[in-house]
Each structure stands twice: as C-alpha cells, then as structure tokens.
Short mmCIF file of C-alpha atoms and ligand atoms in Angstrom, two decimals:
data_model
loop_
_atom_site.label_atom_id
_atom_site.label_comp_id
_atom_site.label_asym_id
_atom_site.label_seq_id
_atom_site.Cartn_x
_atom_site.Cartn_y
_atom_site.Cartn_z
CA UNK A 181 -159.23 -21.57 -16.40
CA UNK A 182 -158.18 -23.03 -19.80
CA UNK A 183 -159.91 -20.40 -22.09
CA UNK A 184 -156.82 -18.25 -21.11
CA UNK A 185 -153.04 -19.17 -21.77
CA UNK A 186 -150.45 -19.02 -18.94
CA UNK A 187 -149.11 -15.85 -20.00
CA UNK A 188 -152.01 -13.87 -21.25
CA UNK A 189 -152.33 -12.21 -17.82
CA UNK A 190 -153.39 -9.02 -19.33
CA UNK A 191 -156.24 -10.79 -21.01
CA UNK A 192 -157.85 -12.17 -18.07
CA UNK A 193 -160.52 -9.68 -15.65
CA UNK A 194 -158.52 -8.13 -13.22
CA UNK A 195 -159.68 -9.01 -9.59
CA UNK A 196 -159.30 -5.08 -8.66
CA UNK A 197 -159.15 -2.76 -7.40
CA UNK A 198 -157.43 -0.90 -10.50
CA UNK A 199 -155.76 2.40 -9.73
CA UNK A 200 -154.57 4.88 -12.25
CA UNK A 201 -152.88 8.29 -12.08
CA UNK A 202 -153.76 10.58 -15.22
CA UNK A 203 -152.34 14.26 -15.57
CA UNK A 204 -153.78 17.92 -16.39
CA UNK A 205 -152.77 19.38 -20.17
CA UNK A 206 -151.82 22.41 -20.84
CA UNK A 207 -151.44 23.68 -24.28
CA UNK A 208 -148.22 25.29 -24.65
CA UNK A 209 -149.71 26.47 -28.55
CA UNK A 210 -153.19 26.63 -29.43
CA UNK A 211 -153.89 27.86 -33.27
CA UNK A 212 -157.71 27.82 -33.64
CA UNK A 213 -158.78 27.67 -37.01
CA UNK A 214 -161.95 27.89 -38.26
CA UNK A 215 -165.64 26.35 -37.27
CA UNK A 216 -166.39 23.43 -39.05
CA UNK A 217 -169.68 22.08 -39.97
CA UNK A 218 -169.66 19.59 -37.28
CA UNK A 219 -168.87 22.04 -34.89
CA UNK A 220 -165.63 21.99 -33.72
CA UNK A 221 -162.95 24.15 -34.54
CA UNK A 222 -159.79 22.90 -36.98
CA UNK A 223 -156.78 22.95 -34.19
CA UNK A 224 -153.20 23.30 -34.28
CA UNK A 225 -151.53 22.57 -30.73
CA UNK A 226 -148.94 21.48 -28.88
CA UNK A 227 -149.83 19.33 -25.68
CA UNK A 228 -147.72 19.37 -22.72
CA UNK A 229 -149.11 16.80 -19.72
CA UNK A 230 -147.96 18.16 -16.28
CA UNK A 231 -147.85 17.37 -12.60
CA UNK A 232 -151.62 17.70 -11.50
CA UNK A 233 -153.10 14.65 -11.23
CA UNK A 234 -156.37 13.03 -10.73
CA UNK A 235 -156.83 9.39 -9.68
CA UNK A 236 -159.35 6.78 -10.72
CA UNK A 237 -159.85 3.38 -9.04
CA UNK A 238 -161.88 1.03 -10.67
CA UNK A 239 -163.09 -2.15 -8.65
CA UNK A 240 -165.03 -5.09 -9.73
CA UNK A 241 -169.02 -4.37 -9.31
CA UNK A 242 -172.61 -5.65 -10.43
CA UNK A 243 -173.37 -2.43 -11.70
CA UNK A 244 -172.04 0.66 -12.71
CA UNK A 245 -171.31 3.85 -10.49
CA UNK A 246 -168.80 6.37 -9.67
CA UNK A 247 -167.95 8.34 -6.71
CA UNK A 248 -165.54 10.90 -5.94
CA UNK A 249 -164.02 13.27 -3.64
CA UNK A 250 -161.98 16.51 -4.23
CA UNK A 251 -161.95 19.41 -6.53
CA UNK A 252 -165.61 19.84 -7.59
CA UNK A 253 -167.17 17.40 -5.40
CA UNK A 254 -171.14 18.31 -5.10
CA UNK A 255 -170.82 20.15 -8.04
CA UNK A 256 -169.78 17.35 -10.51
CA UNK A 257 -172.97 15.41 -11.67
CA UNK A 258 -172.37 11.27 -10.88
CA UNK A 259 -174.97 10.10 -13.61
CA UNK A 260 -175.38 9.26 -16.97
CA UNK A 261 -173.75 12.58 -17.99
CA UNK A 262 -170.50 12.24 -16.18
CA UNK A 263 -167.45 11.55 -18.73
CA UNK A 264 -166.86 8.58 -16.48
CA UNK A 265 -169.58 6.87 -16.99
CA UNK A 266 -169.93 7.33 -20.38
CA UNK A 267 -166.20 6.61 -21.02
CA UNK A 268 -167.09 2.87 -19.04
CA UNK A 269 -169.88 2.29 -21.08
CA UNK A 270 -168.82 3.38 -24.50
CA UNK A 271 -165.82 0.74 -23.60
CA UNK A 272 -168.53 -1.56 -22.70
CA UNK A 273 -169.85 -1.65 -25.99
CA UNK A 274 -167.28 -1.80 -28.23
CA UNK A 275 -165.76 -4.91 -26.26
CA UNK A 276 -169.39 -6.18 -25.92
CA UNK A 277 -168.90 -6.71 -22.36
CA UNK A 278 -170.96 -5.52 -19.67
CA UNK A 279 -170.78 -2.23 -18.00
CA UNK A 280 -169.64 -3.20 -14.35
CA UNK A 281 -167.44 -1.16 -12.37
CA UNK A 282 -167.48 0.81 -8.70
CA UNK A 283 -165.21 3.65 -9.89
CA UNK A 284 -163.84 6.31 -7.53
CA UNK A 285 -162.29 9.77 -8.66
CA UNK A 286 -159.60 11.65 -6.11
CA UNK A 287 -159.63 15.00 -8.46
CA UNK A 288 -157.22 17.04 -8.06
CA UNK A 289 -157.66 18.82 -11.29
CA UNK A 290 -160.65 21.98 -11.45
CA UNK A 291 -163.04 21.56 -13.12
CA UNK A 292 -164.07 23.49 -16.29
CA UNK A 293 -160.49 24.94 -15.70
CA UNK A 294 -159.29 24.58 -19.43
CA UNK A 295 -156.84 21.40 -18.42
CA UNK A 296 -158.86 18.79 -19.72
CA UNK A 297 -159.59 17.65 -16.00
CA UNK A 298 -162.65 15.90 -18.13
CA UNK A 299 -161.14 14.09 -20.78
CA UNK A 300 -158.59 13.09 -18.21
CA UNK A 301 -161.00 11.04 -16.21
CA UNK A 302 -162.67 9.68 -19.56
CA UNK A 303 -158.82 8.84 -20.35
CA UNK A 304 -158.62 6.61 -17.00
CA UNK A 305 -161.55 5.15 -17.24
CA UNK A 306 -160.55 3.49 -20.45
CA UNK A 307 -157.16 2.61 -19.14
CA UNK A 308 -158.93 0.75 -15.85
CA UNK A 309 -161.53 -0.51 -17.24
CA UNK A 310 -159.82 -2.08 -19.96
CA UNK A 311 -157.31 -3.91 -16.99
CA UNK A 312 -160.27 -4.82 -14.73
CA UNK A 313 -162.28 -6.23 -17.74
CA UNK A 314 -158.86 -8.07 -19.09
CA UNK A 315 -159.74 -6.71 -22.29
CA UNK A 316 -156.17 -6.17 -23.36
CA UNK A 317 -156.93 -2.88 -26.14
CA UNK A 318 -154.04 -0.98 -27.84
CA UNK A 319 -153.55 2.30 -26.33
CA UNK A 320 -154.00 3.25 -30.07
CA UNK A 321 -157.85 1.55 -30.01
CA UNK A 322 -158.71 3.30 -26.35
CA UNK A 323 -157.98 6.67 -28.28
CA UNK A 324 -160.15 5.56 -31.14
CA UNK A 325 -163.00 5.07 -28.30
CA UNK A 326 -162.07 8.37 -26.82
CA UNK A 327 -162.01 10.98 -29.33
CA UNK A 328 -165.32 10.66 -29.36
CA UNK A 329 -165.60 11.54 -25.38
CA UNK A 330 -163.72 14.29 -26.05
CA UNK A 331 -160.90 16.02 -28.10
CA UNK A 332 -157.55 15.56 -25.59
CA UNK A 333 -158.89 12.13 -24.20
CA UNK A 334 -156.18 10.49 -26.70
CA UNK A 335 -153.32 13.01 -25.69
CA UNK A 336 -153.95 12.31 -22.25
CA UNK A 337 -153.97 8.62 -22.90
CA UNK A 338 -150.27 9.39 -24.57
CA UNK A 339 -149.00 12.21 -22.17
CA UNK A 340 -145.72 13.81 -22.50
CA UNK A 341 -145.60 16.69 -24.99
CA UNK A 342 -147.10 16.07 -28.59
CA UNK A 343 -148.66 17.72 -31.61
CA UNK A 344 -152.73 17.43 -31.80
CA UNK A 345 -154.41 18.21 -35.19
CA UNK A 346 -157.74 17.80 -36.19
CA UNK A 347 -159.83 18.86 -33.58
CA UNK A 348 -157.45 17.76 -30.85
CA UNK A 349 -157.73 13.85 -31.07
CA UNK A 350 -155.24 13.42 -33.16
CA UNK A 351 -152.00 13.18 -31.62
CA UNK A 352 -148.86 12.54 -32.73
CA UNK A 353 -145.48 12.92 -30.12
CA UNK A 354 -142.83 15.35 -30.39
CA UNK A 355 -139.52 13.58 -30.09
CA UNK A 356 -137.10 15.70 -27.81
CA UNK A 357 -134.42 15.89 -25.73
CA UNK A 358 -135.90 15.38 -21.99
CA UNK A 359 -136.11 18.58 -20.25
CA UNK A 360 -138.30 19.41 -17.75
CA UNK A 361 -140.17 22.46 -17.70
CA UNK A 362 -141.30 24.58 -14.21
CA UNK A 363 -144.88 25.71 -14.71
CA UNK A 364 -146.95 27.51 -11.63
CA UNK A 365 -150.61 26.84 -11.92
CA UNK A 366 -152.80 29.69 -11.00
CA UNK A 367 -156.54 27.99 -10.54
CA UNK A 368 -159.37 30.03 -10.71
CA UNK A 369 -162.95 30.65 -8.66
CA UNK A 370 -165.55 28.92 -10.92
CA UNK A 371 -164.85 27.53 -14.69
CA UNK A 372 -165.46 28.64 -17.98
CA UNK A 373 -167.66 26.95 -20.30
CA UNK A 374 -165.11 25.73 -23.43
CA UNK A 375 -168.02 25.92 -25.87
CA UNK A 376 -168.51 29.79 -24.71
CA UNK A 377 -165.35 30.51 -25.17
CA UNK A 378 -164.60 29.29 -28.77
CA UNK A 379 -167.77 30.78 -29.36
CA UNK A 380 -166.52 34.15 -27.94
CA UNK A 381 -163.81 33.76 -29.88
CA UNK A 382 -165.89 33.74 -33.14
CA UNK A 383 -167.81 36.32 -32.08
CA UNK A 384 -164.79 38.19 -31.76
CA UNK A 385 -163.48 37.23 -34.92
CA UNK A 386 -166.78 38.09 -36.66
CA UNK A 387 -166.11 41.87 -35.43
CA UNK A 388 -161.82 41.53 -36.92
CA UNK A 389 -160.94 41.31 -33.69
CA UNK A 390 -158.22 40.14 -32.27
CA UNK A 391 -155.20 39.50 -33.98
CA UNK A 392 -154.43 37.32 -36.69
CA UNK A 393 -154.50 33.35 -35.91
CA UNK A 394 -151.39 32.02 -34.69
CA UNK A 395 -151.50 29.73 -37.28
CA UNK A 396 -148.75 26.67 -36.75
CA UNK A 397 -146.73 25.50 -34.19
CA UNK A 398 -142.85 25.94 -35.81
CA UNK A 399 -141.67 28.35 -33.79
CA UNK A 400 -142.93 26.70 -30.79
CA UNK A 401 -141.21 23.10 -31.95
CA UNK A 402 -137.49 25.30 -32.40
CA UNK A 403 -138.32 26.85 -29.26
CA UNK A 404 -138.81 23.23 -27.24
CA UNK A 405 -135.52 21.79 -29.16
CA UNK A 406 -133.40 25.08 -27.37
CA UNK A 407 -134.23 23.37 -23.55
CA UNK A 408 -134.25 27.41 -22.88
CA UNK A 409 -136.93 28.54 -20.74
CA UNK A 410 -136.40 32.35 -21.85
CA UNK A 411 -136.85 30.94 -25.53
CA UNK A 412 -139.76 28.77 -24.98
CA UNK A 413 -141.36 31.71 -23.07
CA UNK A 414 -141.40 33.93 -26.01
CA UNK A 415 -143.02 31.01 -28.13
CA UNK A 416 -145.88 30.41 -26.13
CA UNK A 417 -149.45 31.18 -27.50
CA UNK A 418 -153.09 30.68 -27.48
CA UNK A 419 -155.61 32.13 -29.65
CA UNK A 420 -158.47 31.49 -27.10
CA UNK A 421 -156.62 33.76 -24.83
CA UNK A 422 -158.59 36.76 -26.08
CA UNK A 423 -161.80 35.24 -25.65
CA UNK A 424 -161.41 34.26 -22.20
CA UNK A 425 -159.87 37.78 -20.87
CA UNK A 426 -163.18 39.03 -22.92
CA UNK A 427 -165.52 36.46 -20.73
CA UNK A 428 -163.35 36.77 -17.74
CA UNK A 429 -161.90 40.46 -17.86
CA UNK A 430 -160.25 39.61 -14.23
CA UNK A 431 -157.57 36.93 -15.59
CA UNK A 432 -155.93 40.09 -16.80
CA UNK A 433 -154.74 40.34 -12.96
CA UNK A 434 -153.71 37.01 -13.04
CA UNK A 435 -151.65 37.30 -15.76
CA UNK A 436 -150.21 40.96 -14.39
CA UNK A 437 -149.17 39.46 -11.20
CA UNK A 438 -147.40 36.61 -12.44
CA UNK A 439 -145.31 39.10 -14.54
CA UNK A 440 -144.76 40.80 -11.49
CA UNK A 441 -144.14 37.51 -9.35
CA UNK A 442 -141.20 37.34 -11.98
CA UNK A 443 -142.95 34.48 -14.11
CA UNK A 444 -140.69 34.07 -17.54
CA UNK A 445 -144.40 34.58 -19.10
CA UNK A 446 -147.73 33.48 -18.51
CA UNK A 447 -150.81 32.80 -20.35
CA UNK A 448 -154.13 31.08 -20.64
CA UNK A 449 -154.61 27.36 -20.04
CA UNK A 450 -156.80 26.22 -23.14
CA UNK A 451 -160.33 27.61 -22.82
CA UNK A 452 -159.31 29.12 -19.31
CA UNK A 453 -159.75 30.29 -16.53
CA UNK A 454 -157.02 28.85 -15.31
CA UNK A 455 -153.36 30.76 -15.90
CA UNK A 456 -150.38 29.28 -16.23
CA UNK A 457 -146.48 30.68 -15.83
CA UNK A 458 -143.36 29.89 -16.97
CA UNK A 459 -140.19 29.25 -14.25
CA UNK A 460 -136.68 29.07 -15.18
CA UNK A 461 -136.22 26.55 -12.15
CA UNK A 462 -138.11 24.83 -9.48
CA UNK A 463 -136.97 27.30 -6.87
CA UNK A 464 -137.93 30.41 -9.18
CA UNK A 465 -142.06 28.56 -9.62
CA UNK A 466 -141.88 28.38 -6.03
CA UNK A 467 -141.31 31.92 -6.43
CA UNK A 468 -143.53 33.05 -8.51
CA UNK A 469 -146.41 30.48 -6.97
CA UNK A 470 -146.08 32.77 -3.71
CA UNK A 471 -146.40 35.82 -5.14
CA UNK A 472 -149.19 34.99 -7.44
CA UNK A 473 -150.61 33.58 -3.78
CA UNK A 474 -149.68 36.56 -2.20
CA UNK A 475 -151.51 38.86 -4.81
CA UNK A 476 -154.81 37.09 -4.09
CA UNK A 477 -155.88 36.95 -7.47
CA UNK A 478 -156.31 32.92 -7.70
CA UNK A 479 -158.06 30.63 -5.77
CA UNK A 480 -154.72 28.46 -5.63
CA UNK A 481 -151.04 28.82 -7.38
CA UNK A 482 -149.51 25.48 -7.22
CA UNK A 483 -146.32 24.72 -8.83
CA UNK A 484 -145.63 21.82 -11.50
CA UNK A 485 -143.49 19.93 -14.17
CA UNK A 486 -144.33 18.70 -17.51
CA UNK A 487 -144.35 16.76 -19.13
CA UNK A 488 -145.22 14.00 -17.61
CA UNK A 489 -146.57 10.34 -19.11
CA UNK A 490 -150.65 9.88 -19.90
CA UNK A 491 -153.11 8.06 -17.79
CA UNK A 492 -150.76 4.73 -16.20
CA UNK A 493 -151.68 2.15 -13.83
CA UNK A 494 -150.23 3.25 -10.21
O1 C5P B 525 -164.16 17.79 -27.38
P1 C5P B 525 -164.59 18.53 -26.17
O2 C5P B 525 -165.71 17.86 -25.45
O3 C5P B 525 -163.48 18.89 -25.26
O4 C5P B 525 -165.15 19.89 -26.73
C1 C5P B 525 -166.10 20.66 -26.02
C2 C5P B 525 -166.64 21.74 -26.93
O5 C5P B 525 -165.60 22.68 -27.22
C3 C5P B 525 -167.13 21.28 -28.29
O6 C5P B 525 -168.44 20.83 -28.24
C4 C5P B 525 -166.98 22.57 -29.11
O7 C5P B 525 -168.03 23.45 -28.84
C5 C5P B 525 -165.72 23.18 -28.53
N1 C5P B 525 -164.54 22.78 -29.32
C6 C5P B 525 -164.32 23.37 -30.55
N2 C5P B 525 -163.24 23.01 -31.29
C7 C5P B 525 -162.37 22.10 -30.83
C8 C5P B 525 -162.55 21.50 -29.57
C9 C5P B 525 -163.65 21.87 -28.83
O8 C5P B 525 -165.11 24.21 -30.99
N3 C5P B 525 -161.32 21.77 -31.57
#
C-alpha cells in the first residue's frame, strides 16, 4: 500500500502472531528510602534480569482479550485489572489506535513473588503490541508508557543489569565486563503483597527497627566490576528483607538451607517471598537447587543466569 515506504517494515501492522520472551528481575541492591507523598518509596537499586521467563503472543483480533496458562493460572484475574490489558490499552491511547489484540501469557514467573512477574508482562505487551500495531515506538517512549504500569516495567523493557532511581522507572545500564552470574531460585507457596511489605517496612522503621538503610549502591557496582562471586556475595542487600521475614517468618528456613545447601549467600527477591542464592558455577546452583529441594522449604528451587536482555521478539 503506498502510505508506507518499501523499507518501513517496522511501521506497517504486523500480520501476527507476535511472540516475545521477557525475563524475571531480581534486585541484587535495594536501598529504600523514604515514603513520598505520592506514595511510593525513593529507591536505590541495582537490577539484574535472569533466566525465568514468561512469554506473550500477541495476534491480530477485533477486540481485546488475554489468556494464559502456567504459574497462577485461575488465580490471575483476565479483565480490566490485569497489567496486560491495561499495558495494551494505555498503548492504545497514546498511539490513538485501537485496542485489538488476542494475547496469550505462558508464565513461568510466580506471581506476587517479588520478580516483577507483573511488570514483565506489562513490559511485553508494549513490545508486541507495538510490532503487531506497526507502531514503530522507541524502546525509550514504551518505558515512558510503562512507568506508569509499574516501577520495573522500563528495566524489564532494557534487561541486563542496570541502576533504577526514582521509584524504580528510571533506569540507567551499568556498563561491565560480561560475566554471568549462577543464581538458584527458591519460589515460594503463595505471594506477598509488595504494598504490605513496604508498608511493613515503615512500620518497622516507625518502631527504629531494623538497621540503618543501605543507602547506595557503590559497593555493590566495585563488587560487579571484580567478576568474583565470593565478592559480589558479600555486596548483596535489600532493605525489604526485614519486612518480609517479619510478614513471612518461614523464609528464614529458606534462607538457612541455602546456607547450608552451600549457596555463596542468599537473600530476598524484592518484596519477597521468593529467595534467591548465589553459585560460584553452574554445577555448584545445581547444587545448591537440590538441597534447597531436598530441605522442602520451597515450593520449587530452579537454577538461573543473569543477566539476561529485556522483553525481545522470539
Ligand atoms: O510500581 P508497582 O506497581 O510495582 O508498585 C506497587 C506498590 O508497591 C506501590 O503502589 C507502592 O505501594 C509500593 N512501592 C513503593 N515504592 C516503590 C515501588 C513500589 O512504595 N519504589
């Protein structure tokens, strides 16, 4: 058709069906600072994207709906609430196109698990819709649309392993030598609500308790530069760590057996529940994955690498 040139491909409506990967997050430093009057909490964090991934196709439609199948299925609502949706029509309307799409989610990722398995799927949504409408958008202008979806949609639109200030959404990339880091995933029974737990956390703070904010993330940035798993291990933190052991006194197991399964160190995914563990090696996660499976504390211990790019076409 002539409205298009011959080699604006990308600008043209995809015929579909659209299928992109997208990975969990885990935060490898989370400095919470404090509550602002909008209602988030001032962040300092390093992302890290790793090998848990959830899959969205997107296929040409004369409405809009999403199905799925997976982790959470029955238990994730498929309406107006779902990230998904939202993330396809908030799209919509800042292209001024119409909201059509069949979506389907293969999750992989828990949900409520503190990996972002939410803003993930709001972060592939605006990568597949944005094909299949040949809207042609700057990764840079998706991330615009989703900070407001939620706070690691743009990280997981970047991936890898980057800096996020603000109150997450903004994300800047931490240039490194590639090394790739062993992680073993220990997923939980049941979530945690993220809003409970930062407001544990204040709660908690309210009484002086616990510790002193981490406060920023140079240690953590010498650490990553060393490629030294033994060095990065000792740099680790999370401030929302407290608050989730208070909500969830059992992750103290978790976190006990993967010590004892030989884990480098181990410590809460974002807002929890799920645990993650440092490996020196993939052999070693392997490891430490079976004896964290062995000690029946999790639902699942899988093993990973990060990082790993943002949400991609497949
Ligand atoms: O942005 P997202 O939807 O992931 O945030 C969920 C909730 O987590 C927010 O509504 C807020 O209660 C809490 N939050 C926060 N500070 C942040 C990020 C999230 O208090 N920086």
């Amino acid at each position: 058709t002539e409205a298009w040139g011959p080699d604006d491909d990308e600008l043209r409506p995809h015929r579909g069906p659209v299928k992109v990967r997208v990975p969990a997050k885990i935060n490898l430093h989370l400095g919470v600072g404090p509550l602002r009057p909008d209602g988030y909490h001032e962040l300092n964090t390093v992302y890290h994207a790793i090998s848990l991934f959830d899959e969205l196709t997107a296929r040409r439609g004369d409405t809009l709906t999403v199905t799925m199948e997976g982790e959470g299925t029955g238990e994730l609502a498929l309406d107006e609430s779902n990230l998904i949706i939202k993330a396809a029509r908030a799209l919509a309307t800042r292209a001024r196109v119409p909201a059509y799409a069949r979506l389907h989610l293969r999750k992989s990722i828990p949900l409520a698990g503190g990996l972002a398995g939410g803003s993930a799927d709001a972060a592939a949504t605006l990568i597949a819709c944005d094909l299949l409408w040949g809207l042609g958008m700057s990764r840079d202008r998706l991330a615009e649309v989703g900070a407001e979806l939620g706070s690691d949609v743009p990280f997981l639109l970047h991936g890898g392993t980057a800096l996020g200030t603000g109150h997450g959404e903004t994300v800047s990339p931490i240039l490194a030598r590639p090394t790739t880091w062993h992680w073993v995933v220990a997923i939980a029974d049941g979530g945690l609500s993220t809003p409970a737990v930062y407001r544990e956390l204040d709660r908690l703070r309210d009484d002086s308790w616990p510790p002193a904010p981490l406060g920023g993330p140079d240690q953590l940035m010498a650490a990553l530069r060393q490629r030294d798993p033994e060095v990065l291990g000792a740099a680790l933190g999370n401030d929302l760590q407290p608050a989730a052991l208070s909500l969830r006194p059992q992750l103290a197991d978790v976190l006990k057996a993967g010590h004892e399964a030989g884990a480098i160190t181990g410590l809460v995914s974002g807002s929890g529940p799920t645990c993650v563990f440092l490996a020196a090696d993939a052999a070693h996660a392997q490891e430490v994955a079976a004896g964290l499976t062995a000690a029946k504390v999790c639902r699942a211990a899988v093993t990973a690498r990060g990082p790993q790019p943002g949400a991609r076409v497949t």
